[in-house]
CSV table of C-alpha atoms in Angstrom, one decimal:
chain,number,residue,atom,x,y,z
A,175,UNK,CA,10.5,7.1,9.5
A,176,UNK,CA,10.4,6.1,5.8
A,177,UNK,CA,9.7,2.6,4.6
A,178,UNK,CA,10.7,1.0,1.3
A,179,UNK,CA,9.0,-2.3,0.7
A,180,UNK,CA,9.0,-5.1,-1.9
A,181,UNK,CA,6.7,-8.1,-2.3
A,182,UNK,CA,9.2,-11.0,-2.9
A,183,UNK,CA,8.1,-12.9,0.1
A,184,UNK,CA,4.3,-12.6,-0.4
A,185,UNK,CA,4.6,-13.0,-4.2
A,186,UNK,CA,6.2,-16.5,-3.6
A,187,UNK,CA,3.4,-17.5,-1.1
A,188,UNK,CA,0.3,-19.5,-1.7
A,189,UNK,CA,-2.7,-17.3,-1.2
A,190,UNK,CA,-6.3,-18.4,-0.8
A,191,UNK,CA,-9.4,-16.6,0.3
A,192,UNK,CA,-13.2,-15.9,0.1
A,193,UNK,CA,-14.9,-16.6,-3.2
A,194,UNK,CA,-14.0,-14.1,-5.9
A,195,UNK,CA,-16.2,-12.5,-8.6
A,196,UNK,CA,-15.5,-13.8,-12.1
A,197,UNK,CA,-11.9,-13.4,-13.1
A,198,UNK,CA,-11.1,-11.0,-10.2
A,199,UNK,CA,-9.3,-13.8,-8.4
A,200,UNK,CA,-7.2,-13.7,-5.3
A,201,UNK,CA,-4.1,-14.4,-7.4
A,202,UNK,CA,-4.4,-10.8,-8.7
A,203,UNK,CA,-3.0,-9.6,-5.3
A,204,UNK,CA,0.3,-11.0,-6.5
A,205,UNK,CA,0.3,-9.1,-9.8
A,206,UNK,CA,1.7,-5.7,-10.5
A,207,UNK,CA,-1.2,-4.0,-12.2
A,208,UNK,CA,-3.8,-2.4,-10.0
A,209,UNK,CA,-6.3,-2.8,-12.8
A,210,UNK,CA,-6.4,-6.5,-12.1
A,211,UNK,CA,-8.2,-6.7,-8.8
A,212,UNK,CA,-9.3,-9.3,-6.2
A,213,UNK,CA,-13.0,-8.7,-5.6
A,214,UNK,CA,-15.5,-10.6,-3.4
A,215,UNK,CA,-19.1,-10.0,-2.4
A,216,UNK,CA,-18.3,-11.4,1.0
A,217,UNK,CA,-18.0,-8.3,3.1
A,218,UNK,CA,-16.3,-10.3,5.9
A,219,UNK,CA,-13.7,-12.0,3.8
A,220,UNK,CA,-10.6,-13.9,4.8
A,221,UNK,CA,-7.2,-13.8,3.0
A,222,UNK,CA,-5.0,-16.8,3.9
A,223,UNK,CA,-1.3,-16.7,3.2
A,224,UNK,CA,1.1,-19.7,3.4
A,225,UNK,CA,4.7,-18.5,3.1
A,226,UNK,CA,5.8,-22.2,2.8
A,227,UNK,CA,8.2,-21.7,5.7
A,228,UNK,CA,8.5,-19.5,8.8
A,229,UNK,CA,9.8,-16.0,7.7
A,230,UNK,CA,10.2,-12.8,9.5
A,231,UNK,CA,7.7,-10.2,8.5
A,232,UNK,CA,8.1,-6.5,9.4
A,233,UNK,CA,5.2,-5.0,7.4
A,234,UNK,CA,2.0,-6.0,5.7
A,235,UNK,CA,0.1,-3.8,3.3
A,236,UNK,CA,-3.1,-4.0,1.2
A,237,UNK,CA,-2.8,-1.6,-1.7
A,238,UNK,CA,-5.7,0.1,-3.6
A,239,UNK,CA,-8.6,-1.3,-1.7
A,240,UNK,CA,-12.2,0.1,-1.4
A,241,UNK,CA,-12.7,-0.9,2.2
A,242,UNK,CA,-13.6,1.4,5.1
A,243,UNK,CA,-14.0,-1.2,7.9
A,244,UNK,CA,-11.4,-3.1,9.9
A,245,UNK,CA,-8.8,-5.9,9.4
A,246,UNK,CA,-7.4,-8.2,12.0
A,247,UNK,CA,-4.0,-9.8,11.2
A,248,UNK,CA,-3.4,-13.3,12.6
A,249,UNK,CA,-0.4,-15.6,12.3
A,250,UNK,CA,0.9,-18.9,13.6
A,251,UNK,CA,3.1,-21.9,13.2
A,252,UNK,CA,0.1,-23.9,12.0
A,253,UNK,CA,-2.8,-23.2,9.7
A,254,UNK,CA,-5.0,-22.4,12.7
A,255,UNK,CA,-3.0,-19.1,13.0
A,256,UNK,CA,-3.4,-19.0,16.8
A,257,UNK,CA,0.0,-17.7,17.9
A,258,UNK,CA,-0.4,-14.0,17.0
A,259,UNK,CA,-3.3,-11.6,16.6
A,260,UNK,CA,-3.3,-7.8,16.1
A,261,UNK,CA,-6.1,-5.6,17.2
A,262,UNK,CA,-9.0,-4.8,14.8
A,263,UNK,CA,-7.2,-2.1,12.7
A,264,UNK,CA,-8.7,0.4,10.4
A,265,UNK,CA,-8.5,-0.7,6.8
A,266,UNK,CA,-7.6,2.9,5.9
A,267,UNK,CA,-4.3,3.7,7.6
A,268,UNK,CA,-4.3,7.3,8.8
A,269,UNK,CA,-7.0,9.6,7.4
A,270,UNK,CA,-9.2,8.9,4.4
A,271,UNK,CA,-8.4,11.5,1.7
A,272,UNK,CA,-11.6,10.7,-0.3
A,273,UNK,CA,-9.9,8.8,-3.1
A,274,UNK,CA,-11.4,5.7,-4.7
A,275,UNK,CA,-8.8,3.4,-3.1
A,276,UNK,CA,-6.7,3.5,0.0
A,277,UNK,CA,-3.7,1.8,1.6
A,278,UNK,CA,-3.6,-0.3,4.7
A,279,UNK,CA,-0.2,-0.6,6.4
A,280,UNK,CA,0.8,-2.5,9.5
A,281,UNK,CA,4.4,-2.5,10.9
A,282,UNK,CA,5.3,-5.5,13.1
A,283,UNK,CA,8.1,-8.0,13.8
A,284,UNK,CA,6.8,-11.5,13.7
A,285,UNK,CA,8.1,-14.8,12.3
A,286,UNK,CA,5.5,-17.4,11.2
A,287,UNK,CA,4.6,-19.5,8.2
A,288,UNK,CA,0.9,-19.1,8.2
A,289,UNK,CA,-0.9,-15.7,8.1
A,290,UNK,CA,-4.6,-14.6,7.8
A,291,UNK,CA,-6.3,-11.3,7.3
A,292,UNK,CA,-9.8,-11.2,8.7
A,293,UNK,CA,-11.6,-8.3,7.1
A,294,UNK,CA,-14.9,-6.8,8.4
A,295,UNK,CA,-16.2,-4.4,5.8
A,296,UNK,CA,-19.9,-5.1,6.4
A,297,UNK,CA,-20.9,-1.4,6.1
A,298,UNK,CA,-19.5,-1.2,2.5
A,299,UNK,CA,-22.3,0.3,0.5
A,300,UNK,CA,-20.7,-0.8,-2.8
A,301,UNK,CA,-21.7,-4.4,-1.9
A,302,UNK,CA,-18.2,-5.9,-2.5
A,303,UNK,CA,-14.7,-5.7,-1.1
A,304,UNK,CA,-11.7,-5.4,-3.4
A,305,UNK,CA,-8.0,-4.8,-3.3
A,306,UNK,CA,-5.3,-4.5,-5.9
A,307,UNK,CA,-2.0,-5.7,-4.3
A,308,UNK,CA,-0.8,-7.5,-1.2
A,309,UNK,CA,2.7,-6.8,0.2
A,310,UNK,CA,4.3,-8.8,3.0
A,311,UNK,CA,8.0,-8.7,3.7
A,312,UNK,CA,10.9,-7.0,5.4
A,313,UNK,CA,10.6,-3.3,4.8
A,314,UNK,CA,13.7,-1.2,4.7
A,315,UNK,CA,13.9,1.6,7.3
A,316,UNK,CA,17.2,3.4,7.6
A,317,UNK,CA,18.9,4.4,10.8
A,318,UNK,CA,19.0,8.0,9.5
A,319,UNK,CA,15.8,9.1,7.7
A,320,UNK,CA,15.6,10.6,4.2
A,321,UNK,CA,17.1,14.0,3.6
A,322,UNK,CA,15.1,17.2,3.6
A,323,UNK,CA,14.2,18.3,0.1
A,324,UNK,CA,11.9,15.4,-0.9
A,325,UNK,CA,10.0,16.3,-4.0
A,326,UNK,CA,6.3,15.1,-4.3
A,327,UNK,CA,4.3,16.0,-7.4
A,328,UNK,CA,2.7,14.8,-10.6
A,329,UNK,CA,3.4,14.1,-14.3
A,330,UNK,CA,0.5,15.3,-16.4
A,331,UNK,CA,0.4,13.6,-19.8
A,332,UNK,CA,-2.6,15.6,-21.0
A,333,UNK,CA,-2.3,16.6,-24.6
A,334,UNK,CA,-3.4,20.1,-25.6
A,335,UNK,CA,-4.1,21.1,-29.2
A,336,UNK,CA,-5.6,24.4,-30.4
A,337,UNK,CA,-8.3,25.4,-32.8
A,338,UNK,CA,-7.5,27.8,-35.6
A,339,UNK,CA,-8.6,30.7,-33.4
A,340,UNK,CA,-6.1,29.5,-30.7
A,341,UNK,CA,-8.7,28.0,-28.3
A,342,UNK,CA,-7.0,25.2,-26.3
A,343,UNK,CA,-8.6,21.7,-26.6
A,344,UNK,CA,-7.2,19.4,-23.9
A,345,UNK,CA,-7.3,15.6,-24.2
A,346,UNK,CA,-7.1,14.9,-20.5
A,347,UNK,CA,-5.0,12.2,-19.0
A,348,UNK,CA,-5.1,11.5,-15.2
A,349,UNK,CA,-1.9,13.0,-13.6
A,350,UNK,CA,0.6,10.4,-12.5
A,351,UNK,CA,2.1,10.8,-9.0
A,352,UNK,CA,5.9,11.0,-8.7
A,353,UNK,CA,8.2,11.1,-5.7
A,354,UNK,CA,11.9,11.9,-5.5
A,355,UNK,CA,14.0,11.5,-2.4
A,356,UNK,CA,17.6,10.9,-1.2
A,357,UNK,CA,19.2,8.9,1.6
A,358,UNK,CA,22.2,11.0,2.3
A,359,UNK,CA,23.6,9.4,5.4
A,360,UNK,CA,23.4,5.6,4.8
A,361,UNK,CA,25.8,3.0,6.2
A,362,UNK,CA,27.7,0.6,4.0
A,363,UNK,CA,25.6,-2.3,5.4
A,364,UNK,CA,22.3,-0.5,4.5
A,365,UNK,CA,23.5,0.3,1.0
A,366,UNK,CA,25.1,-3.0,0.2
A,367,UNK,CA,23.1,-5.3,2.5
A,368,UNK,CA,19.6,-4.2,1.5
A,369,UNK,CA,19.3,-1.4,-1.1
A,370,UNK,CA,21.7,-2.9,-3.6
A,371,UNK,CA,19.6,-6.1,-3.6
A,372,UNK,CA,16.4,-4.1,-4.1
A,373,UNK,CA,17.8,-2.5,-7.2
A,374,UNK,CA,19.0,-5.8,-8.5
A,375,UNK,CA,15.7,-7.7,-7.8
A,376,UNK,CA,13.2,-5.0,-8.8
A,377,UNK,CA,15.0,-2.8,-11.3
A,378,UNK,CA,12.7,-0.5,-13.3
A,379,UNK,CA,10.3,-3.2,-14.3
A,380,UNK,CA,9.0,-4.4,-10.9
A,381,UNK,CA,6.9,-2.5,-8.4
A,382,UNK,CA,7.9,-1.1,-5.0
A,383,UNK,CA,6.1,0.6,-2.2
A,384,UNK,CA,7.5,3.8,-0.6
A,385,UNK,CA,6.0,5.4,2.5
A,386,UNK,CA,7.4,8.8,3.6
A,387,UNK,CA,6.4,8.3,7.2
A,388,UNK,CA,5.1,4.9,8.4
A,389,UNK,CA,3.7,6.6,11.5
A,390,UNK,CA,1.9,9.5,9.9
A,391,UNK,CA,-1.8,10.0,10.2
A,392,UNK,CA,-3.3,13.1,8.6
A,393,UNK,CA,-1.5,13.0,5.3
A,394,UNK,CA,-0.5,9.4,5.2
A,395,UNK,CA,-2.7,8.5,2.2
A,396,UNK,CA,-1.1,11.3,0.1
A,397,UNK,CA,2.5,10.7,1.1
A,398,UNK,CA,3.0,7.1,-0.1
A,399,UNK,CA,3.6,5.8,-3.6
A,400,UNK,CA,3.2,2.4,-5.2
A,401,UNK,CA,5.1,2.4,-8.5
A,402,UNK,CA,8.3,1.8,-10.5
A,403,UNK,CA,11.8,3.1,-9.7
A,404,UNK,CA,12.2,4.8,-13.1
A,405,UNK,CA,15.8,6.0,-12.5
A,406,UNK,CA,18.2,3.6,-10.8
A,407,UNK,CA,20.8,5.9,-9.3
A,408,UNK,CA,24.2,4.6,-8.1
A,409,UNK,CA,25.3,4.2,-4.5
A,410,UNK,CA,27.8,7.0,-3.8
A,411,UNK,CA,30.5,6.7,-1.2
A,412,UNK,CA,30.3,10.3,-0.1
A,413,UNK,CA,32.8,10.3,2.8
A,414,UNK,CA,34.3,8.0,5.4
A,415,UNK,CA,31.6,5.4,6.3
A,416,UNK,CA,28.8,7.6,4.7
A,417,UNK,CA,27.0,6.5,1.6
A,418,UNK,CA,24.1,8.1,-0.3
A,419,UNK,CA,21.5,7.1,-2.9
A,420,UNK,CA,18.7,8.9,-4.7
A,421,UNK,CA,15.4,7.6,-5.8
A,422,UNK,CA,12.7,8.5,-8.3
A,423,UNK,CA,9.5,6.5,-8.2
A,424,UNK,CA,6.6,7.0,-10.6
A,425,UNK,CA,3.1,5.8,-9.7
A,426,UNK,CA,1.3,2.7,-11.0
A,427,UNK,CA,-2.3,4.1,-11.0
A,428,UNK,CA,-5.3,2.3,-9.7
């Protein structure tokens, strides 16, 4: 099942954690750019999140991290976070595709104010742990999944000029991932109770996280995208009690 997530809840939280390196502070986890990282040389760091009040959380994600160890998620009604604890989960959800950064995703359904991520990346040969973005919130998952026909590819902004003899001279730019998909069988409550608000709050300027299949393993790391909704398509009332909406999301690169 797909997941569409936003960081309104975690962006409004107070986040503290293990000592950072220079200006790579933990506050960067609440900023859109993945070029502004949180980095620490503590390879067993903690990330502490105070949501200011108890809120229901259905997913947690660490985006663009360099870890290969484990993370244990804890939560509670007090700062001791003693009411809930996950297992020690792999920091790389699914299979590592060999990229420089990966995504951690945990689906859950817990309501607490205080949260803590206990990371164990002691085997990291780079000598530091870093991550680009923290997402915690209520991820949208439809009753009926996305339609067949999802498009998953790249935008290549490479510029190619030619010499007088016609030899191509590329000025390479890293390809930008893009995903297009459609929800063709949505309910009125899904469209106007959730997706309408996501468009209104995020627009084309604020980041979102889309995961094609939150339960995938082998291709999980290649089938998600952190980026901007570059085309805000309208909600279409297709037939009685059936609504549809299309999406195009372009990657924010790490």
